[in-house]
PDB file of C-alpha atoms in Angstrom:
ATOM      1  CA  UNK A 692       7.353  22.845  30.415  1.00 57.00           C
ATOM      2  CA  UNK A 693       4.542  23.232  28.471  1.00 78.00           C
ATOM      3  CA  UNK A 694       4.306  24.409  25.139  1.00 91.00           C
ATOM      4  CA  UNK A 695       0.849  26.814  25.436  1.00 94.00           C
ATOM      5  CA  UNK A 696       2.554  30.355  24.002  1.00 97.00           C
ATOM      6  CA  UNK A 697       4.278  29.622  20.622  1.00 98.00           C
ATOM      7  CA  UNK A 698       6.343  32.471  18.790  1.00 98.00           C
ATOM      8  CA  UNK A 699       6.155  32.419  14.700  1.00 98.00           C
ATOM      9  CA  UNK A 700       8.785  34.604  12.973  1.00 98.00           C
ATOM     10  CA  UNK A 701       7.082  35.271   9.995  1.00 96.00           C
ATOM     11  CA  UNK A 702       3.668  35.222   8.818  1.00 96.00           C
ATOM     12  CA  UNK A 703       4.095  34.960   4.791  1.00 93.00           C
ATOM     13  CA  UNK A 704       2.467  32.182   3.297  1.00 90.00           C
ATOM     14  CA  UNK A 705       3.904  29.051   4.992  1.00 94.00           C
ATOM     15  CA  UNK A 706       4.616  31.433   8.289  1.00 97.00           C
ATOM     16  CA  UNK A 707       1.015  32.200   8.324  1.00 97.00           C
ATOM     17  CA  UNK A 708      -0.742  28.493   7.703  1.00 97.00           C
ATOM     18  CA  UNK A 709       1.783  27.774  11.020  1.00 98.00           C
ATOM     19  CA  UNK A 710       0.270  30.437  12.984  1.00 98.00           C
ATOM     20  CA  UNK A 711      -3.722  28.801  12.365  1.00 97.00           C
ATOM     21  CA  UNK A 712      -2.516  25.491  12.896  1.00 97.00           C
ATOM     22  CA  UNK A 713      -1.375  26.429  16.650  1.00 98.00           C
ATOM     23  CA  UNK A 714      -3.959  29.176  16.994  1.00 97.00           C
ATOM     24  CA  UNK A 715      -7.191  26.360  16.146  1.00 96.00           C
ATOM     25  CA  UNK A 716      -4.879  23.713  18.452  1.00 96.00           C
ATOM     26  CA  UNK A 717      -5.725  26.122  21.512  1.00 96.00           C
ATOM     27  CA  UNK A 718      -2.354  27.872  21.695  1.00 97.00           C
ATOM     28  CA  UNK A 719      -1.451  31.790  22.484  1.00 97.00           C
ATOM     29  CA  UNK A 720       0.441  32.786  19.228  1.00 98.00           C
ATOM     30  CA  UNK A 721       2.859  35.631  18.981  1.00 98.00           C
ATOM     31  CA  UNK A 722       3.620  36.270  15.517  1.00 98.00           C
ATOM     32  CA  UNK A 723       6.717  38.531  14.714  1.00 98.00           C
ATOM     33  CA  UNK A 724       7.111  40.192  10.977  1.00 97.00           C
ATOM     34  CA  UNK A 725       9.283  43.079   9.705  1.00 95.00           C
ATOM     35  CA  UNK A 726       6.828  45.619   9.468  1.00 95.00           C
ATOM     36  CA  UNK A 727       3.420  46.714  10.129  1.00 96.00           C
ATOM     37  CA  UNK A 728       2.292  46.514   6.831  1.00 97.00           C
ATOM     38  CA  UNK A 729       3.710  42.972   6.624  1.00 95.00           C
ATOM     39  CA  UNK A 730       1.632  42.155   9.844  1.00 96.00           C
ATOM     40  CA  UNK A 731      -1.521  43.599   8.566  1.00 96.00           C
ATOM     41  CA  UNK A 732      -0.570  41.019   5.372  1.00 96.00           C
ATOM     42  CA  UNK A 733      -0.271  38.322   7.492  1.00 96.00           C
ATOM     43  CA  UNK A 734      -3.356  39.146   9.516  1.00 96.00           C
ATOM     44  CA  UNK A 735      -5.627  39.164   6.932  1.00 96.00           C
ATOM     45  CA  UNK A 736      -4.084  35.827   5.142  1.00 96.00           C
ATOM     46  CA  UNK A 737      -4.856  33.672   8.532  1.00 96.00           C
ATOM     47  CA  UNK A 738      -8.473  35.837   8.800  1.00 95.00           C
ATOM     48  CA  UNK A 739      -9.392  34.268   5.093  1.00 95.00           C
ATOM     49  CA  UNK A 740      -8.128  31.289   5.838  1.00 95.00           C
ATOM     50  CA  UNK A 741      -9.928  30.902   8.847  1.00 94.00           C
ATOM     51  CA  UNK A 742     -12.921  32.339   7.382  1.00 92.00           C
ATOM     52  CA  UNK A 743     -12.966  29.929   4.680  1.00 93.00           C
ATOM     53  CA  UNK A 744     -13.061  27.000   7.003  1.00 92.00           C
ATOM     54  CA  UNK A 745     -15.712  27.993   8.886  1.00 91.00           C
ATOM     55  CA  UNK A 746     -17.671  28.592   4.947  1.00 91.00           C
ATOM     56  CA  UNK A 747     -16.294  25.123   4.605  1.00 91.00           C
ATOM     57  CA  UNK A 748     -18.084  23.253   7.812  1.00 89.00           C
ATOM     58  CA  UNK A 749     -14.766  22.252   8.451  1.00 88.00           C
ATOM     59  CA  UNK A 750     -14.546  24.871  11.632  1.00 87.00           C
ATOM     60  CA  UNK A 751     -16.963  26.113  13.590  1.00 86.00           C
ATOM     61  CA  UNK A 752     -17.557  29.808  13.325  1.00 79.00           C
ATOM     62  CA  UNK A 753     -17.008  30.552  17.024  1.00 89.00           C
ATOM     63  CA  UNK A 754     -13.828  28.580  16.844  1.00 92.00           C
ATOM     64  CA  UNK A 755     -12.626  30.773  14.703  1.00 92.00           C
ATOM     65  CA  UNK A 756     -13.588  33.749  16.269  1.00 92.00           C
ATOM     66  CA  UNK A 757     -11.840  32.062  19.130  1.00 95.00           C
ATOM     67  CA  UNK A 758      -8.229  30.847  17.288  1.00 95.00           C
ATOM     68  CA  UNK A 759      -7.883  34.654  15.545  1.00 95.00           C
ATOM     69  CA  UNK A 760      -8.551  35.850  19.300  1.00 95.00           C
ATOM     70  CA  UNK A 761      -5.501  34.087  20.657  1.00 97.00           C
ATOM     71  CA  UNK A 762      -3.053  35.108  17.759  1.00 97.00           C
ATOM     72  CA  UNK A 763      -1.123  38.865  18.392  1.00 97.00           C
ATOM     73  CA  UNK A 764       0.840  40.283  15.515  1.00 97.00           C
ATOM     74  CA  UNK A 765       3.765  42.923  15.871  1.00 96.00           C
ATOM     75  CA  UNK A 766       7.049  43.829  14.842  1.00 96.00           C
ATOM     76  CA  UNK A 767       9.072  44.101  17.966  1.00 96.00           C
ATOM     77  CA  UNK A 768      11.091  40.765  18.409  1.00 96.00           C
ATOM     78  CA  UNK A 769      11.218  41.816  21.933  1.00 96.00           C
ATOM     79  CA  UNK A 770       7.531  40.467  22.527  1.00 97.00           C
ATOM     80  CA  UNK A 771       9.241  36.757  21.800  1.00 97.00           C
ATOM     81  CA  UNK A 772      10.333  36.988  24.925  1.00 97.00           C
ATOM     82  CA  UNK A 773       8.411  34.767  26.950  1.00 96.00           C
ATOM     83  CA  UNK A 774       7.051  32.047  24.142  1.00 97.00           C
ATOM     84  CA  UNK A 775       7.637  28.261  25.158  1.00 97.00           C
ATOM     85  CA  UNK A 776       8.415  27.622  21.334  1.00 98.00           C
ATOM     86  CA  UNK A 777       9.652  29.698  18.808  1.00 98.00           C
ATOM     87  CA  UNK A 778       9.346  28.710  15.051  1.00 98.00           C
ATOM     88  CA  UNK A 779      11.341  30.454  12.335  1.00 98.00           C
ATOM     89  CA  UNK A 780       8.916  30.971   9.098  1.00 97.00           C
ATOM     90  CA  UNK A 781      11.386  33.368   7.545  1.00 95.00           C
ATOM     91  CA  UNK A 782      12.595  33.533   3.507  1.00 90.00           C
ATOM     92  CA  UNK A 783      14.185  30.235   2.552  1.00 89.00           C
ATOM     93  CA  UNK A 784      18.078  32.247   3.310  1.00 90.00           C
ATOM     94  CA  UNK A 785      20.418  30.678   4.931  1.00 91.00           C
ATOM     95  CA  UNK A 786      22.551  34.299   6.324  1.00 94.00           C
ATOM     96  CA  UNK A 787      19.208  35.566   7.450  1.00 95.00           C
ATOM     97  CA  UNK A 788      17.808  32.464   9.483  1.00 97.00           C
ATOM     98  CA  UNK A 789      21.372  32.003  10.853  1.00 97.00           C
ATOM     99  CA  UNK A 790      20.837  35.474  12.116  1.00 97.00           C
ATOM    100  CA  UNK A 791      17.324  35.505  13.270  1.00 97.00           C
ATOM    101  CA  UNK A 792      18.619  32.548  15.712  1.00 98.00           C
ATOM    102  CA  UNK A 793      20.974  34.885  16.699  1.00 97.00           C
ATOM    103  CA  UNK A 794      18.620  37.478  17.978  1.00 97.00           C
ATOM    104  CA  UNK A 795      16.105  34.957  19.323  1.00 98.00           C
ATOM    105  CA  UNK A 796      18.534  32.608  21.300  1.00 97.00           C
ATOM    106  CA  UNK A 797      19.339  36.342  22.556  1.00 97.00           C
ATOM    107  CA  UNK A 798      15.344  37.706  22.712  1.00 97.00           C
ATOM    108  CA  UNK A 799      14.556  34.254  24.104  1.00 97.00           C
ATOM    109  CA  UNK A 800      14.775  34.126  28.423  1.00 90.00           C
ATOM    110  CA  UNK A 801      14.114  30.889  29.297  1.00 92.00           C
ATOM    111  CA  UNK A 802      16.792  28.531  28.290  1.00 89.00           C
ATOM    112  CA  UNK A 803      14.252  25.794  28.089  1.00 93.00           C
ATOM    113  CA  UNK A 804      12.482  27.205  25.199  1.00 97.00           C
ATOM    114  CA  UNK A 805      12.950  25.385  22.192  1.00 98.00           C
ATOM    115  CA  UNK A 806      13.618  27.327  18.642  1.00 98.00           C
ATOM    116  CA  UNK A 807      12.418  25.414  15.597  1.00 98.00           C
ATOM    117  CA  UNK A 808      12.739  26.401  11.715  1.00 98.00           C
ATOM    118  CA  UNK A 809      10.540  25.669   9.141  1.00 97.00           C
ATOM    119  CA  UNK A 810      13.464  25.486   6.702  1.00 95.00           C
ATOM    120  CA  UNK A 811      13.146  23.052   3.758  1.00 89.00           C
ATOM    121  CA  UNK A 812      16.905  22.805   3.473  1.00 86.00           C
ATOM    122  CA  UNK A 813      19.102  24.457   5.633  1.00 91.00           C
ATOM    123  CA  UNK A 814      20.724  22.219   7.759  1.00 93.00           C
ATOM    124  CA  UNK A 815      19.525  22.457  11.196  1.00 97.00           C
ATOM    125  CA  UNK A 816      23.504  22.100  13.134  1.00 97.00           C
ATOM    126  CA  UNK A 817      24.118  25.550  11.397  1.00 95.00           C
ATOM    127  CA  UNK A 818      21.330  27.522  13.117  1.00 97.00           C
ATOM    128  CA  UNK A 819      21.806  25.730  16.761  1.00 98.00           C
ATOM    129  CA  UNK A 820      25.638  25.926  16.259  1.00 97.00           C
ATOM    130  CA  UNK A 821      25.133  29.944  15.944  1.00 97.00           C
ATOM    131  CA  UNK A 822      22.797  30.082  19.856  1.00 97.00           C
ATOM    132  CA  UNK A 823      23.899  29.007  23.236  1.00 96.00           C
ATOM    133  CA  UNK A 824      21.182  26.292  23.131  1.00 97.00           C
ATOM    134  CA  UNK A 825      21.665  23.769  20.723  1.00 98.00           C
ATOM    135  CA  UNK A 826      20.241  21.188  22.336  1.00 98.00           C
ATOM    136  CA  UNK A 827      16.823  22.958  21.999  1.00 98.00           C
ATOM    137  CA  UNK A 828      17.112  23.427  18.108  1.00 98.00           C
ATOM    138  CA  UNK A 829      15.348  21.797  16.072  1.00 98.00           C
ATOM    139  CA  UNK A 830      13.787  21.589  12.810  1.00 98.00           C
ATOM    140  CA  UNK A 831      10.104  21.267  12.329  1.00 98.00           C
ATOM    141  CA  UNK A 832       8.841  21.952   8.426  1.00 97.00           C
ATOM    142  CA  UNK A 833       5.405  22.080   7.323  1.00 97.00           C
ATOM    143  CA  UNK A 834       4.204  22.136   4.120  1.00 95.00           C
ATOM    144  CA  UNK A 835       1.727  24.372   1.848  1.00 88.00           C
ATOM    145  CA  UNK A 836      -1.068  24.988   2.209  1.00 92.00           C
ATOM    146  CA  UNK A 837      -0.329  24.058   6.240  1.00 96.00           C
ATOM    147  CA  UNK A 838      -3.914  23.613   7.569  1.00 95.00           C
ATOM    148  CA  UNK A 839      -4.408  21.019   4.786  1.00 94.00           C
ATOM    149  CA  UNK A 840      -1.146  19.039   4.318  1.00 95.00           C
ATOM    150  CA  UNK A 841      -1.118  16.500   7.484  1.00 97.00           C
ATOM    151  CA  UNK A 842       2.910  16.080   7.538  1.00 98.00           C
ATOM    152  CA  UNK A 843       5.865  17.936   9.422  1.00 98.00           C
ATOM    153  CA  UNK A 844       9.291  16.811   9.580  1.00 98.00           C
ATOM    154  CA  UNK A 845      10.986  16.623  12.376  1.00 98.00           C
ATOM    155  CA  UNK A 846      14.830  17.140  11.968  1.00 98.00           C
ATOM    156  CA  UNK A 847      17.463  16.889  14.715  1.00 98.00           C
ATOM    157  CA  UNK A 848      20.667  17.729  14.580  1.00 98.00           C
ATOM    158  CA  UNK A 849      23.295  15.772  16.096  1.00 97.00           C
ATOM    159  CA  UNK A 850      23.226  17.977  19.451  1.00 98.00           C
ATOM    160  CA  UNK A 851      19.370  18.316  19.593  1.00 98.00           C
ATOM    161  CA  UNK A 852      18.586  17.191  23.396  1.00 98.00           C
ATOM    162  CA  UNK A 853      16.140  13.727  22.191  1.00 98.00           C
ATOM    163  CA  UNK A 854      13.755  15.106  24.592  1.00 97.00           C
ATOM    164  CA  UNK A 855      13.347  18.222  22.298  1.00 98.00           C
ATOM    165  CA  UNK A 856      12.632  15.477  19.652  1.00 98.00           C
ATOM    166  CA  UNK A 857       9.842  13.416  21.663  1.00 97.00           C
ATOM    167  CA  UNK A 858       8.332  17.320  22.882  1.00 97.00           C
ATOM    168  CA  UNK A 859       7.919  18.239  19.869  1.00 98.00           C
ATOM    169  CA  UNK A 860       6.861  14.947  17.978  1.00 97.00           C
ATOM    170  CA  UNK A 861       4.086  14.941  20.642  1.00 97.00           C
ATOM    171  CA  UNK A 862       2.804  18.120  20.159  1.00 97.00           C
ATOM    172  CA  UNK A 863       2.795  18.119  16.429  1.00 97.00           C
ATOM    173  CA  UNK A 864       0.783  14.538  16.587  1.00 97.00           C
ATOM    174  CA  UNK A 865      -1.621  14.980  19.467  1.00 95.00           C
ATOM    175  CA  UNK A 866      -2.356  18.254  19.595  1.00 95.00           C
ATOM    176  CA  UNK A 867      -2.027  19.805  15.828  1.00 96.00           C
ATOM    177  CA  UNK A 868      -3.019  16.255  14.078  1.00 96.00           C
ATOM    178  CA  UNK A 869      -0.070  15.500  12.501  1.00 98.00           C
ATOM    179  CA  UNK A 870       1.533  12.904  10.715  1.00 98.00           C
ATOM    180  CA  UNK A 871       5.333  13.339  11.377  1.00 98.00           C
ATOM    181  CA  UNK A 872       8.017  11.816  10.244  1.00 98.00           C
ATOM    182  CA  UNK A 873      11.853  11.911  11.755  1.00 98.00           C
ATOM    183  CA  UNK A 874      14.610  12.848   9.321  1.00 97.00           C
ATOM    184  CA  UNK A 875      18.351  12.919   9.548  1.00 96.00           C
ATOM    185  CA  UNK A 876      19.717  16.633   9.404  1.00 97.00           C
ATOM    186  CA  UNK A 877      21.022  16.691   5.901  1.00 93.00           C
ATOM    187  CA  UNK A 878      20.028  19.249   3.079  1.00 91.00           C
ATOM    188  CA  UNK A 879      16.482  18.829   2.076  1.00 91.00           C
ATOM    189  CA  UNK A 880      15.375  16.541   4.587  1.00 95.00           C
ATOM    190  CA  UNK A 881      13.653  13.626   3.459  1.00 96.00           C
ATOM    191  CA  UNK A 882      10.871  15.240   0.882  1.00 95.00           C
ATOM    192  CA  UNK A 883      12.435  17.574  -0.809  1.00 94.00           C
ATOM    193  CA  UNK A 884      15.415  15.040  -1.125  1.00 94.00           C
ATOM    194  CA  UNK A 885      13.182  12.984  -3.230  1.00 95.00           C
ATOM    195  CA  UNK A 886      11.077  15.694  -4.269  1.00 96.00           C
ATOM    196  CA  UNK A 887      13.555  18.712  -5.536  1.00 96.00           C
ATOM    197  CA  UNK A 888      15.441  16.418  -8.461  1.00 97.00           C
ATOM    198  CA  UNK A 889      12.299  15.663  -9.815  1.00 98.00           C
ATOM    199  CA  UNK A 890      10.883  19.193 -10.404  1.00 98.00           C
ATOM    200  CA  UNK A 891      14.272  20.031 -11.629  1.00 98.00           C
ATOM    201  CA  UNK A 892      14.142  17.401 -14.060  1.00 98.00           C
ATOM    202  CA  UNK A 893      10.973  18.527 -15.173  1.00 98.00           C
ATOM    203  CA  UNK A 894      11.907  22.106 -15.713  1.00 98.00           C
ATOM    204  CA  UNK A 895      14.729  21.116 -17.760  1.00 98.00           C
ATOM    205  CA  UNK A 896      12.425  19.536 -20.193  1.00 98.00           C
ATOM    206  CA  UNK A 897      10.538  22.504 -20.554  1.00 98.00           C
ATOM    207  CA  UNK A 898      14.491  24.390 -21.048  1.00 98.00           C
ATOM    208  CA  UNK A 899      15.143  22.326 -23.970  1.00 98.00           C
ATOM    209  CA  UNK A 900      11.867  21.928 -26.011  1.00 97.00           C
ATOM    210  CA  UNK A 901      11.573  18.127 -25.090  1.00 98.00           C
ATOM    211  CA  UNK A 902       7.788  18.868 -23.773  1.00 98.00           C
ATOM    212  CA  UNK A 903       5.604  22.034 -23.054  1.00 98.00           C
ATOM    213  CA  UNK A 904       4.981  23.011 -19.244  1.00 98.00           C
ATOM    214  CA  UNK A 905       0.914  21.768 -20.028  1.00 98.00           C
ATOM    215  CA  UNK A 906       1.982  18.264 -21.800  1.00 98.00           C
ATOM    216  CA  UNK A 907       4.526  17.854 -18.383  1.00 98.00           C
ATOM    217  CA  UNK A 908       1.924  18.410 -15.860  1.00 98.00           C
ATOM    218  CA  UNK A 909      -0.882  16.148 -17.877  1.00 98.00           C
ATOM    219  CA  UNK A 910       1.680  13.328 -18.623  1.00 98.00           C
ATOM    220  CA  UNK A 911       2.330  13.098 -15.073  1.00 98.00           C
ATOM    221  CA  UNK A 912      -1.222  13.764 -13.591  1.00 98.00           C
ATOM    222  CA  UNK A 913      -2.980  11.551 -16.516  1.00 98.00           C
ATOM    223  CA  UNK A 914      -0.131   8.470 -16.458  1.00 98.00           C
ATOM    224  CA  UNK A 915       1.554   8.093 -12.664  1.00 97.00           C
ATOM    225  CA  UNK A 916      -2.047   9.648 -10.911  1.00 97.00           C
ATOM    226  CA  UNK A 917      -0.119  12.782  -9.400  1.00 97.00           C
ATOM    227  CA  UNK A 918      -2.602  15.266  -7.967  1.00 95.00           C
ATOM    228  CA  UNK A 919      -0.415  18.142  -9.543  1.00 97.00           C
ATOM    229  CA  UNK A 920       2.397  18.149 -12.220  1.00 98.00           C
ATOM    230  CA  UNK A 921       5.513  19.039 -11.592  1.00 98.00           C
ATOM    231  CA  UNK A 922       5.482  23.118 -13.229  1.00 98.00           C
ATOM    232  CA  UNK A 923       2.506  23.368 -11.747  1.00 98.00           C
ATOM    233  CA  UNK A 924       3.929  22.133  -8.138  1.00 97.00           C
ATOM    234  CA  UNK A 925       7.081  24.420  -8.788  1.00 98.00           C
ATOM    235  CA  UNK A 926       4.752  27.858  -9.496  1.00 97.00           C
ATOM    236  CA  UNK A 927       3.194  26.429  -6.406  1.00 94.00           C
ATOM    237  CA  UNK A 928       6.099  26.165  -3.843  1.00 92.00           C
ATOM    238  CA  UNK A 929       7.514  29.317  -5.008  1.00 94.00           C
ATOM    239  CA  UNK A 930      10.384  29.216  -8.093  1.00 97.00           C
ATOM    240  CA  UNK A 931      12.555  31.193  -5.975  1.00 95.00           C
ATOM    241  CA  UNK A 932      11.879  28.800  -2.870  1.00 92.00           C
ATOM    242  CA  UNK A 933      12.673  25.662  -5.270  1.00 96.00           C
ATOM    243  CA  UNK A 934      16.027  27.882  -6.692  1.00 96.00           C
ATOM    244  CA  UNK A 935      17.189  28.327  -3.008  1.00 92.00           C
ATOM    245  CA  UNK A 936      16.307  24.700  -1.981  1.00 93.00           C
ATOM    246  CA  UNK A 937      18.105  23.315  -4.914  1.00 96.00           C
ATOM    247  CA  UNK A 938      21.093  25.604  -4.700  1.00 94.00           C
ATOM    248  CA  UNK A 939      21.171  24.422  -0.724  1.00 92.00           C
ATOM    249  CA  UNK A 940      21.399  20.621  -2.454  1.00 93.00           C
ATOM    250  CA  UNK A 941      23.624  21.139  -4.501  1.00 95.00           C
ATOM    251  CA  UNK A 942      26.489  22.576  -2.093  1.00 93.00           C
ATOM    252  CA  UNK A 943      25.842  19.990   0.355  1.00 92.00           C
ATOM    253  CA  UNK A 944      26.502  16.884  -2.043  1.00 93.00           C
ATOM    254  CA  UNK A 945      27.861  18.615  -5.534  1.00 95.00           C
ATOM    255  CA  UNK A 946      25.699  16.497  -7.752  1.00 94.00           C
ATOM    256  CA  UNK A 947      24.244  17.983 -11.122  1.00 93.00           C
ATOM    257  CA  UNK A 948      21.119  16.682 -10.074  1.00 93.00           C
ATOM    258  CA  UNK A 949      20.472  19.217  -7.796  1.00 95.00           C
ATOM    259  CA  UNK A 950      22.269  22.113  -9.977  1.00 96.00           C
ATOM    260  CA  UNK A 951      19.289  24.662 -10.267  1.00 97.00           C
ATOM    261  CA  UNK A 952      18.495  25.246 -14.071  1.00 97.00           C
ATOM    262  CA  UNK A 953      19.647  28.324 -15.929  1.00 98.00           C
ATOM    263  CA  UNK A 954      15.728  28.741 -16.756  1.00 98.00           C
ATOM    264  CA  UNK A 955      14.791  28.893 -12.892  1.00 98.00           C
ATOM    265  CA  UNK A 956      17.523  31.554 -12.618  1.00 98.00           C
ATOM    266  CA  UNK A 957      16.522  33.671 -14.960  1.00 98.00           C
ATOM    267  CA  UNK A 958      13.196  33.360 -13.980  1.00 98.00           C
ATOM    268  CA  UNK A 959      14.098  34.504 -10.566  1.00 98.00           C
ATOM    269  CA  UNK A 960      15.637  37.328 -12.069  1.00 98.00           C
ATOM    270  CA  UNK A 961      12.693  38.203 -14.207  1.00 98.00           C
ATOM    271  CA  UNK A 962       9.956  37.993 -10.661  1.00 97.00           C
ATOM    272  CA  UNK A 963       8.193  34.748 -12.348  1.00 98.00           C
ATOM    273  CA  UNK A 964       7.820  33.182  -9.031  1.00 97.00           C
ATOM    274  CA  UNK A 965       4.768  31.467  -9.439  1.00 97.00           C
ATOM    275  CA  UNK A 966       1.194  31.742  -8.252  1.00 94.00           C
ATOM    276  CA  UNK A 967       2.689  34.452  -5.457  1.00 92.00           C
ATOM    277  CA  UNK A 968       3.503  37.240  -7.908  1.00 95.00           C
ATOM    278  CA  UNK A 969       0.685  35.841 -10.304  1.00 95.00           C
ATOM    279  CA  UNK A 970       3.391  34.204 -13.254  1.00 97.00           C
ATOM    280  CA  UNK A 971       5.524  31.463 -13.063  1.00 98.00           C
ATOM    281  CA  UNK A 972       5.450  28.402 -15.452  1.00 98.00           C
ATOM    282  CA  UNK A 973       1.366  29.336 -15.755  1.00 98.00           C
ATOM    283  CA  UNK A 974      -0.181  32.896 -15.547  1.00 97.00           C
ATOM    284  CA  UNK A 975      -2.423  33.117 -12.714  1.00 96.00           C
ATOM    285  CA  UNK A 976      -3.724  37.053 -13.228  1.00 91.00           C
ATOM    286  CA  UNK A 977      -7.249  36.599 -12.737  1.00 75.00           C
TER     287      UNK A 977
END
């Protein structure tokens, strides 16, 4: 079976670096969001992107012409229907991917399709454990921006059919350029693992006066030869995204570590997301 029409639920800003990574690899993309205005969001966010590489020299304008050509955007999850692969790019929510695997194991026809989720910590047993096909589900996460970053994960859970794993290890290497990397199906996955404690840490210094946000960042771009400090990494991925990835950690193994800060709650609370509503840790108006 192969993989030529691929279904993205979601076209936000990780949903919508998926859908150009498939679209320039030659696929037919079907791109499902909650409304029109949502599609018409994620429309335009692949057409700049696109755009932008083409500016670039990086793609060639009638390749681009070409990949936006062979993406369709709607609302109705009926026109999933027929895709060969489906890939969750939904809010980082454990109740609502558990349900949008509901509907598409339901949406879905063939039996043979496989349903992936870009999740960055949900474990992947407790979306396949909620379709009739569990064997076919599997997690596959990208990361931001997605047509720049070369890795995926690839996370099986322990009833994901190892075939499912080589399928989709092959397509993400030969035919999207990947570098992937196989992780077991625990909370957080292998980056964000590593990856989450650290920002947390950081954040935490900021909490109690230890450091500034801008001394952070420089200590750890000047001294270890990060490309981006850790606040500045955090505004990136989303504070709310980093909240629910930590709060995921943290009732998987119950270790402070992973405890999200009170400041990252009530910075949730306030909309200081990061560079996606324009403040987070840095103010990014203008």
């Amino acid at each position: 079976m192969d993989m030529t029409t691929v279904g993205v639920v979601g076209c936000g800003l990780m949903g919508s670096g998926i859908v150009e990574v498939f679209a320039r690899a030659g696929r037919t993309v079907i791109v499902h969001e909650v409304d029109a205005a949502a599609a018409a969001r994620g429309r335009s966010r692949v057409e700049r992107s696109l755009e932008k590489a083409a500016a670039s020299g990086k793609l060639v304008a009638g390749d681009a012409e070409a990949a936006i050509n062979r993406i369709h955007f709607g609302t109705d999850l009926d026109a999933l229907a027929t895709v060969d692969l489906c890939i969750e790019a939904a809010s980082e929510d454990e109740a609502l991917k558990t349900e949008l695997f509901r509907r598409l194991d339901a949406v879905i026809k063939d039996e043979r399709a496989i349903l992936a989720s870009n999740t960055s910590s949900v474990p992947i047993m407790k979306l396949g454990t909620v379709t009739r096909r569990p064997a076919q589900v599997i997690g596959m996460h990208f990361f931001n921006p997605v047509p720049v970053l070369p890795l995926v994960e690839v996370v099986p859970s322990l009833l994901t059919s190892p075939d499912v794993v080589r399928r989709v290890r092959e397509l993400a290497e030969h035919y999207l350029g990947k570098t992937v990397i196989l992780s077991g199906d625990r909370a957080g996955f292998v980056v964000n693992a590593l990856l989450v404690p650290y920002l947390l840490s950081a954040v935490r210094m900021v909490e109690s006066g230890f450091a500034t946000a801008t001394d952070i960042d420089a200590g750890m771009t000047g001294g270890c030869a990060h490309p981006m400090g850790p606040l500045r990494l955090t505004d990136l991925i989303g504070v709310d995204t980093v909240v629910a990835i930590a709060t995921s950690l943290y009732a998987e193994f119950k270790e402070p570590l992973y405890s999200p800060p009170p400041m990252l709650l009530r910075m949730v609370d306030a909309g200081l997301l990061g560079r996606k509503s324009g403040r987070g840790f840095y103010d990014y108006h203008g």
